[in-house]
Structure formats: structure tokens, C-alpha cells
């Protein structure tokens, strides 16, 4: 047996002795460093590094009945739309010494419920969910455990639980407004799968309703669902272009994600379809790369960081026993770039 294996674990009192302060001061440095003067904090931090001290998370959780962890269940890690959200959420929680555990459901409600049960069994202090479509058993579990939770990326007035999000239907209606004002009358839509994805469902519904208000119909054959990939975008626009009768090709294409729109731009370039001369394309997310596409993509910008800050603020306030608004609506912003313009024939239908 080597020396490291024989060495007893470093205790809080060992750190206090090495730093020349009390165990209470060491505890404050570890849990609320902003409350300790700089000299004492630096001595404690140096002693922690020198002795290799690590906190016993299990014991601390038993004493405080807190694990200092927050869970979040994403639909997928394959899409870049969640990167800024997760990064900001993690940063805000870390400022209060909370860690973030990220899991995925792969758009399966059963898997989401399974992941939630695992997180609850491991003692998370709060949970962040995406969207409003979940198994009833999941909501029952969270309420029975009295676990603070909220939903994000959607905002519904009739929902009876905390949320920080936005109205997907209204956001897509604003895209329709933009294109209609440019003169477009022949619309099509390229969407991800609606299965267990209320965000896509709401975006499609928003487009259909906005067009109906203007006396236009978005027929089912002009709503194509594909995988949320560049390849899916290419396949989707190919189906729309190849399936249109002569003179009836859409002049405006609404995409429910930027990644799909990227595929559209690639396919249109391969087919020598001019964007936006022949086809205006609008994405949804306004990813950082969208401004650097050729042409730069017009897109609905999702306030992911604002949602993350709101989600963190709600959970931290709830865990501290403080009041905080349970329903916060954020507003997406349409970023007009180079892929939207008047149609070739502004009067054509």
C-alpha cells in the first residue's frame, strides 16, 4: 500500500490550523468567500491547495439537506441553440456555489421522466425543463417532492407552474409580418419534427394564424418537417422546390431553426436558386454563425442568456426562501440581414 493510500483525509480543522484561522472562517471562505477579508481568504485558499483539501459533499448535503446542485433536462446536446443558455445558467448558479447537472431526453417524454427521477433520487435542489409538454407523472413527482422547478423556451398564459420564456407563435407571426410587408404572398415552412416539441408546434401555428389573418393559406404540402440538421434543411427545401408546380414556387421560406436554414442556403446555392432574389429565407435562433453566412441570415433572435439569468434568479431565490416572480416573459428580436428581400414579382401569388 502506498503512502497516499495510508494518509488520512484532510479535515476542515487541518486547513484552519494551516491558515491560522478558525474553522468557521474556512467554512465561510468555501461557501461565501465574499464575506471574508482578502488576507484571510488568500491564506485559506493557499492552505486548501497545499493540503489538497476537498469538501465531503455527501456529509455536507446531509447537514444542510442541500446538494448544491441544479438539474436541467435538454431535448438534445446536438443543437447549438442551448449552448448560450447552459453557459449563462451555469455561471449564475456557480456564483452562489451551485453546480449544474445536464441531461438529455432526445425528445422522448418517457426518457425525460426517467432522467428526472434519477436527478431527484440524487438529491438535486431544483430543476429546469424545456417547453411545456411533459408527462403528467413528471409534474406530480416534482410537486410531491416540493422541488423548485420551472419551464423555459415557451410562455403560456394558462400554465400553472413557474416559467421564464417567450411566445413562440407571436415570434413567428412577426417573421410573417416582415416578409408580408416586403410583398411576399407565396409562403412555405421548413420545420423540425413536431413530435414532443411544443416549440415547433407553436411556431407552425403562429405562422398559419398570421397568414390566415392576411387572407393567405399555408397548405399542408408547403409545411415540410425534417431533422434539425443541415442535411435536413437541404432535403426539406429540395422537396418544396421540386414539388411546386411551375409559377407556384414559394418566394418566402420560414424555418423553425437556423440550422435548417443553413441547409436551405447550401441547397439553393447548389441549385443556383438566388437567395434572396428568388427565395427569401428566415431562420429562428440567430446563432452567432448566422451573421457570417453568405448571404447573412435573417433570423429571429432567441434571448437565451436572458432566460438563463431569469431561471437562475428564480431558483436561487426560491432556495433562499425569498419571493420572486414566477412568470417572466422575454421578447425575441427579429434580426434582419441579407436573406430577406422583396419577391421577384411583389404582386404574384
Tab-separated table of C-alpha atoms in Angstrom:
chain	number	residue	atom	x	y	z
A	1	UNK	CA	0.000	0.000	0.000
A	2	UNK	CA	1.458	3.404	-0.987
A	3	UNK	CA	1.810	6.431	1.286
A	4	UNK	CA	-1.078	8.277	-0.386
A	5	UNK	CA	-3.428	5.424	0.394
A	6	UNK	CA	-2.362	5.438	4.083
A	7	UNK	CA	-2.691	9.207	4.508
A	8	UNK	CA	-5.840	10.191	6.461
A	9	UNK	CA	-8.269	12.581	4.779
A	10	UNK	CA	-7.604	16.283	5.280
A	11	UNK	CA	-10.158	17.814	7.633
A	12	UNK	CA	-11.527	21.331	7.874
A	13	UNK	CA	-9.653	21.778	11.138
A	14	UNK	CA	-6.381	20.936	9.354
A	15	UNK	CA	-6.984	23.735	6.860
A	16	UNK	CA	-7.864	26.148	9.684
A	17	UNK	CA	-4.666	25.277	11.561
A	18	UNK	CA	-2.523	25.741	8.431
A	19	UNK	CA	-4.208	29.047	7.574
A	20	UNK	CA	-4.034	30.347	11.148
A	21	UNK	CA	-7.744	30.979	11.471
A	22	UNK	CA	-10.882	29.359	12.826
A	23	UNK	CA	-12.796	26.504	11.185
A	24	UNK	CA	-15.742	28.896	10.851
A	25	UNK	CA	-13.616	31.245	8.739
A	26	UNK	CA	-12.556	28.355	6.498
A	27	UNK	CA	-16.214	27.385	6.076
A	28	UNK	CA	-17.125	30.939	5.107
A	29	UNK	CA	-14.326	31.074	2.536
A	30	UNK	CA	-15.583	27.844	0.982
A	31	UNK	CA	-19.246	28.793	0.979
A	32	UNK	CA	-19.421	32.586	0.870
A	33	UNK	CA	-15.938	33.951	0.058
A	34	UNK	CA	-17.233	37.494	-0.460
A	35	UNK	CA	-17.941	37.706	3.295
A	36	UNK	CA	-14.290	37.138	4.294
A	37	UNK	CA	-11.493	39.736	4.162
A	38	UNK	CA	-8.926	39.314	1.415
A	39	UNK	CA	-5.941	38.317	3.585
A	40	UNK	CA	-7.797	35.560	5.400
A	41	UNK	CA	-9.334	34.329	2.158
A	42	UNK	CA	-5.957	34.070	0.447
A	43	UNK	CA	-4.457	32.166	3.410
A	44	UNK	CA	-7.335	29.685	3.408
A	45	UNK	CA	-7.201	29.206	-0.355
A	46	UNK	CA	-3.450	28.599	-0.178
A	47	UNK	CA	-3.907	26.039	2.629
A	48	UNK	CA	-6.644	24.255	0.670
A	49	UNK	CA	-4.328	23.933	-2.336
A	50	UNK	CA	-1.298	22.879	-0.280
A	51	UNK	CA	-3.148	20.231	1.737
A	52	UNK	CA	-5.331	19.034	-1.127
A	53	UNK	CA	-8.499	19.542	0.880
A	54	UNK	CA	-11.838	18.624	-0.735
A	55	UNK	CA	-15.201	19.033	0.881
A	56	UNK	CA	-17.250	15.971	1.764
A	57	UNK	CA	-20.275	16.671	-0.389
A	58	UNK	CA	-22.347	13.813	0.977
A	59	UNK	CA	-21.831	14.850	4.590
A	60	UNK	CA	-22.493	18.492	3.800
A	61	UNK	CA	-25.683	17.571	1.983
A	62	UNK	CA	-26.877	15.582	4.990
A	63	UNK	CA	-26.238	18.508	7.327
A	64	UNK	CA	-27.815	21.161	5.137
A	65	UNK	CA	-30.330	18.963	3.312
A	66	UNK	CA	-28.940	20.574	0.183
A	67	UNK	CA	-26.765	19.028	-2.512
A	68	UNK	CA	-25.853	22.408	-4.059
A	69	UNK	CA	-26.805	21.003	-7.465
A	70	UNK	CA	-29.414	22.044	-10.017
A	71	UNK	CA	-30.560	19.757	-12.819
A	72	UNK	CA	-31.543	20.684	-16.353
A	73	UNK	CA	-33.038	18.308	-18.909
A	74	UNK	CA	-32.427	19.370	-22.511
A	75	UNK	CA	-34.063	17.772	-25.547
A	76	UNK	CA	-30.618	17.307	-27.120
A	77	UNK	CA	-26.995	18.369	-26.928
A	78	UNK	CA	-26.632	18.208	-30.708
A	79	UNK	CA	-28.135	21.636	-31.318
A	80	UNK	CA	-26.168	24.845	-30.658
A	81	UNK	CA	-29.309	26.734	-29.567
A	82	UNK	CA	-28.786	25.595	-25.964
A	83	UNK	CA	-25.095	26.494	-25.632
A	84	UNK	CA	-25.520	30.113	-24.501
A	85	UNK	CA	-28.411	29.129	-22.243
A	86	UNK	CA	-26.419	26.440	-20.448
A	87	UNK	CA	-23.280	28.564	-20.221
A	88	UNK	CA	-25.083	31.503	-18.629
A	89	UNK	CA	-27.168	29.299	-16.330
A	90	UNK	CA	-24.075	27.508	-15.081
A	91	UNK	CA	-22.247	30.790	-14.497
A	92	UNK	CA	-25.107	32.333	-12.500
A	93	UNK	CA	-25.517	29.240	-10.342
A	94	UNK	CA	-21.775	28.896	-9.741
A	95	UNK	CA	-21.697	32.402	-8.270
A	96	UNK	CA	-23.813	31.007	-5.426
A	97	UNK	CA	-21.813	27.752	-5.201
A	98	UNK	CA	-24.329	25.610	-7.096
A	99	UNK	CA	-23.266	23.084	-9.717
A	100	UNK	CA	-25.300	22.270	-12.814
A	101	UNK	CA	-26.076	18.707	-13.935
A	102	UNK	CA	-27.108	18.472	-17.608
A	103	UNK	CA	-29.023	15.504	-19.015
A	104	UNK	CA	-30.952	14.954	-22.248
A	105	UNK	CA	-34.267	13.408	-23.239
A	106	UNK	CA	-33.730	13.022	-27.001
A	107	UNK	CA	-37.280	14.418	-27.404
A	108	UNK	CA	-38.709	11.426	-25.524
A	109	UNK	CA	-41.170	12.182	-22.713
A	110	UNK	CA	-40.526	8.774	-21.175
A	111	UNK	CA	-36.784	9.339	-21.134
A	112	UNK	CA	-37.289	12.823	-19.689
A	113	UNK	CA	-39.320	11.321	-16.834
A	114	UNK	CA	-36.623	8.679	-16.280
A	115	UNK	CA	-33.886	11.321	-16.153
A	116	UNK	CA	-35.923	13.482	-13.779
A	117	UNK	CA	-36.397	10.570	-11.378
A	118	UNK	CA	-32.656	9.883	-11.387
A	119	UNK	CA	-31.886	13.534	-10.671
A	120	UNK	CA	-34.427	13.681	-7.846
A	121	UNK	CA	-33.051	10.465	-6.329
A	122	UNK	CA	-29.592	12.018	-6.358
A	123	UNK	CA	-30.847	14.960	-4.357
A	124	UNK	CA	-30.909	17.901	-6.768
A	125	UNK	CA	-32.166	21.139	-5.230
A	126	UNK	CA	-34.026	22.380	-8.311
A	127	UNK	CA	-34.816	21.521	-11.922
A	128	UNK	CA	-35.011	23.391	-15.232
A	129	UNK	CA	-37.170	21.995	-18.023
A	130	UNK	CA	-37.520	22.943	-21.690
A	131	UNK	CA	-41.012	23.563	-23.063
A	132	UNK	CA	-44.428	22.723	-21.632
A	133	UNK	CA	-45.024	19.199	-22.974
A	134	UNK	CA	-44.174	16.693	-20.235
A	135	UNK	CA	-45.574	13.520	-18.731
A	136	UNK	CA	-48.162	14.280	-16.013
A	137	UNK	CA	-46.178	11.936	-13.772
A	138	UNK	CA	-43.200	14.290	-14.028
A	139	UNK	CA	-45.159	17.262	-12.723
A	140	UNK	CA	-46.683	15.069	-9.998
A	141	UNK	CA	-43.196	13.951	-8.946
A	142	UNK	CA	-41.829	17.496	-8.703
A	143	UNK	CA	-44.811	18.769	-6.743
A	144	UNK	CA	-44.803	15.773	-4.395
A	145	UNK	CA	-41.115	16.396	-3.656
A	146	UNK	CA	-41.785	20.123	-3.283
A	147	UNK	CA	-38.834	20.611	-5.599
A	148	UNK	CA	-38.390	24.098	-7.097
A	149	UNK	CA	-38.662	23.888	-10.884
A	150	UNK	CA	-39.587	25.967	-13.899
A	151	UNK	CA	-40.010	25.655	-17.648
A	152	UNK	CA	-38.166	27.680	-20.277
A	153	UNK	CA	-38.223	28.434	-24.025
A	154	UNK	CA	-42.015	28.837	-24.049
A	155	UNK	CA	-44.501	31.125	-22.362
A	156	UNK	CA	-48.154	30.148	-21.989
A	157	UNK	CA	-50.658	32.240	-20.082
A	158	UNK	CA	-52.714	29.257	-18.901
A	159	UNK	CA	-49.891	27.146	-17.489
A	160	UNK	CA	-49.987	26.695	-13.729
A	161	UNK	CA	-46.288	26.490	-12.956
A	162	UNK	CA	-43.274	28.848	-12.899
A	163	UNK	CA	-41.724	29.748	-16.247
A	164	UNK	CA	-39.229	32.035	-17.959
A	165	UNK	CA	-39.756	32.057	-21.695
A	166	UNK	CA	-41.289	33.608	-24.771
A	167	UNK	CA	-44.297	33.269	-27.052
A	168	UNK	CA	-43.108	31.158	-29.994
A	169	UNK	CA	-46.285	31.727	-32.009
A	170	UNK	CA	-46.074	35.502	-31.644
A	171	UNK	CA	-42.405	35.459	-32.615
A	172	UNK	CA	-43.118	33.559	-35.820
A	173	UNK	CA	-46.024	35.905	-36.562
A	174	UNK	CA	-43.506	38.757	-36.515
A	175	UNK	CA	-41.454	36.920	-39.147
A	176	UNK	CA	-44.599	36.695	-41.286
A	177	UNK	CA	-45.176	40.420	-40.755
A	178	UNK	CA	-41.689	41.175	-42.023
A	179	UNK	CA	-41.993	39.076	-45.169
A	180	UNK	CA	-45.565	40.137	-45.917
A	181	UNK	CA	-44.520	43.786	-45.698
A	182	UNK	CA	-41.829	43.072	-48.298
A	183	UNK	CA	-44.552	41.858	-50.660
A	184	UNK	CA	-44.409	38.083	-50.278
A	185	UNK	CA	-47.619	36.132	-50.790
A	186	UNK	CA	-46.383	32.597	-51.529
A	187	UNK	CA	-45.085	31.164	-48.262
A	188	UNK	CA	-43.674	27.787	-47.258
A	189	UNK	CA	-42.350	26.445	-43.989
A	190	UNK	CA	-39.487	24.108	-43.110
A	191	UNK	CA	-39.776	22.771	-39.571
A	192	UNK	CA	-38.225	20.239	-37.297
A	193	UNK	CA	-40.377	17.369	-36.111
A	194	UNK	CA	-43.412	18.353	-34.064
A	195	UNK	CA	-43.291	15.111	-32.060
A	196	UNK	CA	-42.981	16.053	-28.358
A	197	UNK	CA	-41.776	19.508	-29.418
A	198	UNK	CA	-44.276	22.182	-28.444
A	199	UNK	CA	-41.888	24.936	-29.581
A	200	UNK	CA	-42.070	23.782	-33.205
A	201	UNK	CA	-45.828	23.231	-32.912
A	202	UNK	CA	-46.290	26.778	-31.665
A	203	UNK	CA	-44.109	28.266	-34.401
A	204	UNK	CA	-46.079	26.491	-37.109
A	205	UNK	CA	-49.372	27.540	-35.531
A	206	UNK	CA	-48.151	31.128	-35.304
A	207	UNK	CA	-47.265	31.217	-38.994
A	208	UNK	CA	-50.548	29.627	-40.101
A	209	UNK	CA	-52.615	32.032	-37.981
A	210	UNK	CA	-50.659	35.119	-39.071
A	211	UNK	CA	-51.079	34.239	-42.737
A	212	UNK	CA	-54.784	33.486	-42.258
A	213	UNK	CA	-55.260	36.965	-40.810
A	214	UNK	CA	-53.958	38.298	-44.115
A	215	UNK	CA	-56.194	36.088	-46.205
A	216	UNK	CA	-53.429	33.628	-47.092
A	217	UNK	CA	-53.410	29.862	-46.671
A	218	UNK	CA	-50.362	27.800	-45.796
A	219	UNK	CA	-51.383	24.398	-47.193
A	220	UNK	CA	-50.059	21.193	-45.619
A	221	UNK	CA	-47.891	20.396	-48.640
A	222	UNK	CA	-45.971	23.614	-48.011
A	223	UNK	CA	-45.156	22.638	-44.411
A	224	UNK	CA	-42.259	20.200	-44.506
A	225	UNK	CA	-40.831	18.539	-41.389
A	226	UNK	CA	-37.229	17.391	-41.373
A	227	UNK	CA	-34.438	16.551	-38.951
A	228	UNK	CA	-32.788	19.541	-37.232
A	229	UNK	CA	-29.654	19.246	-39.361
A	230	UNK	CA	-28.071	20.929	-42.362
A	231	UNK	CA	-28.824	17.776	-44.340
A	232	UNK	CA	-32.432	18.005	-43.200
A	233	UNK	CA	-32.572	21.586	-44.426
A	234	UNK	CA	-31.256	20.555	-47.814
A	235	UNK	CA	-33.757	17.718	-48.140
A	236	UNK	CA	-36.626	19.893	-46.980
A	237	UNK	CA	-36.115	22.760	-49.421
A	238	UNK	CA	-35.497	20.259	-52.227
A	239	UNK	CA	-38.909	18.733	-51.532
A	240	UNK	CA	-40.549	22.150	-51.561
A	241	UNK	CA	-38.866	23.296	-54.758
A	242	UNK	CA	-39.341	20.026	-56.637
A	243	UNK	CA	-42.946	19.637	-55.517
A	244	UNK	CA	-44.119	23.078	-56.602
A	245	UNK	CA	-45.910	23.494	-59.906
A	246	UNK	CA	-44.388	25.924	-62.441
A	247	UNK	CA	-45.029	29.500	-61.413
A	248	UNK	CA	-46.132	28.480	-57.905
A	249	UNK	CA	-42.828	28.104	-56.151
A	250	UNK	CA	-42.792	29.803	-52.747
A	251	UNK	CA	-40.959	33.114	-52.598
A	252	UNK	CA	-40.642	33.132	-48.791
A	253	UNK	CA	-39.467	30.264	-46.601
A	254	UNK	CA	-39.957	30.233	-42.833
A	255	UNK	CA	-37.528	27.962	-40.973
A	256	UNK	CA	-38.008	26.918	-37.361
A	257	UNK	CA	-34.250	26.862	-36.715
A	258	UNK	CA	-31.105	28.454	-38.101
A	259	UNK	CA	-29.512	25.054	-38.709
A	260	UNK	CA	-32.332	24.135	-41.088
A	261	UNK	CA	-31.905	27.496	-42.799
A	262	UNK	CA	-28.187	26.794	-43.271
A	263	UNK	CA	-29.129	23.647	-45.171
A	264	UNK	CA	-31.530	25.692	-47.294
A	265	UNK	CA	-28.768	28.125	-48.247
A	266	UNK	CA	-26.424	25.262	-49.170
A	267	UNK	CA	-29.059	23.550	-51.344
A	268	UNK	CA	-30.132	26.782	-53.018
A	269	UNK	CA	-26.508	27.548	-53.871
A	270	UNK	CA	-26.119	24.077	-55.376
A	271	UNK	CA	-29.280	24.574	-57.455
A	272	UNK	CA	-28.396	28.139	-58.432
A	273	UNK	CA	-31.530	29.444	-56.733
A	274	UNK	CA	-30.861	33.062	-55.824
A	275	UNK	CA	-31.347	33.956	-52.160
A	276	UNK	CA	-32.985	36.401	-51.625
A	277	UNK	CA	-33.624	37.252	-55.292
A	278	UNK	CA	-35.833	34.209	-55.919
A	279	UNK	CA	-36.396	32.935	-52.384
A	280	UNK	CA	-36.274	34.838	-49.104
A	281	UNK	CA	-35.192	32.677	-46.158
A	282	UNK	CA	-35.655	33.468	-42.460
A	283	UNK	CA	-34.229	31.377	-39.639
A	284	UNK	CA	-35.098	31.103	-35.965
A	285	UNK	CA	-32.429	31.316	-33.210
A	286	UNK	CA	-29.995	33.864	-34.693
A	287	UNK	CA	-26.948	31.796	-33.830
A	288	UNK	CA	-23.621	33.594	-33.828
A	289	UNK	CA	-22.664	31.949	-37.128
A	290	UNK	CA	-25.796	33.280	-38.848
A	291	UNK	CA	-24.275	36.746	-39.202
A	292	UNK	CA	-21.325	35.196	-41.073
A	293	UNK	CA	-23.230	33.073	-43.588
A	294	UNK	CA	-23.149	34.057	-47.248
A	295	UNK	CA	-25.604	35.680	-47.502
A	296	UNK	CA	-26.012	36.605	-43.821
A	297	UNK	CA	-29.159	35.006	-42.450
A	298	UNK	CA	-32.192	36.992	-41.347
A	299	UNK	CA	-33.371	35.313	-38.145
A	300	UNK	CA	-35.474	35.602	-35.002
A	301	UNK	CA	-33.012	36.036	-32.132
A	302	UNK	CA	-33.847	33.995	-29.037
A	303	UNK	CA	-32.908	35.696	-25.717
A	304	UNK	CA	-31.238	32.558	-24.367
A	305	UNK	CA	-28.948	34.318	-21.890
A	306	UNK	CA	-31.811	36.425	-20.538
A	307	UNK	CA	-33.857	33.261	-19.993
A	308	UNK	CA	-30.935	31.602	-18.217
A	309	UNK	CA	-30.448	34.579	-15.918
A	310	UNK	CA	-34.157	34.556	-15.117
A	311	UNK	CA	-34.193	30.806	-14.458
A	312	UNK	CA	-31.192	31.035	-12.132
A	313	UNK	CA	-32.650	34.031	-10.288
A	314	UNK	CA	-35.936	32.213	-9.707
A	315	UNK	CA	-34.355	29.004	-8.397
A	316	UNK	CA	-31.811	30.764	-6.194
A	317	UNK	CA	-34.489	32.997	-4.693
A	318	UNK	CA	-36.794	30.049	-4.054
A	319	UNK	CA	-33.989	28.054	-2.414
A	320	UNK	CA	-33.142	31.052	-0.215
A	321	UNK	CA	-36.779	31.391	0.839
A	322	UNK	CA	-37.150	34.700	-0.973
A	323	UNK	CA	-40.019	35.951	-3.120
A	324	UNK	CA	-39.505	36.091	-6.888
A	325	UNK	CA	-41.869	36.429	-9.886
A	326	UNK	CA	-42.957	33.002	-11.074
A	327	UNK	CA	-43.806	34.045	-14.622
A	328	UNK	CA	-41.298	36.067	-16.624
A	329	UNK	CA	-41.775	36.690	-20.337
A	330	UNK	CA	-38.807	37.619	-22.503
A	331	UNK	CA	-39.125	39.011	-26.021
A	332	UNK	CA	-37.267	37.677	-29.089
A	333	UNK	CA	-35.882	40.156	-31.606
A	334	UNK	CA	-36.010	39.883	-35.392
A	335	UNK	CA	-32.540	40.479	-36.829
A	336	UNK	CA	-32.868	41.481	-40.472
A	337	UNK	CA	-29.821	40.635	-42.565
A	338	UNK	CA	-29.325	39.674	-46.221
A	339	UNK	CA	-31.594	36.678	-46.878
A	340	UNK	CA	-34.905	38.553	-46.914
A	341	UNK	CA	-35.931	40.962	-49.682
A	342	UNK	CA	-38.964	41.736	-51.870
A	343	UNK	CA	-40.045	38.852	-54.127
A	344	UNK	CA	-39.302	38.875	-57.870
A	345	UNK	CA	-42.944	39.775	-58.509
A	346	UNK	CA	-44.324	41.598	-55.481
A	347	UNK	CA	-47.847	41.179	-56.769
A	348	UNK	CA	-47.557	37.459	-57.530
A	349	UNK	CA	-49.421	34.847	-55.561
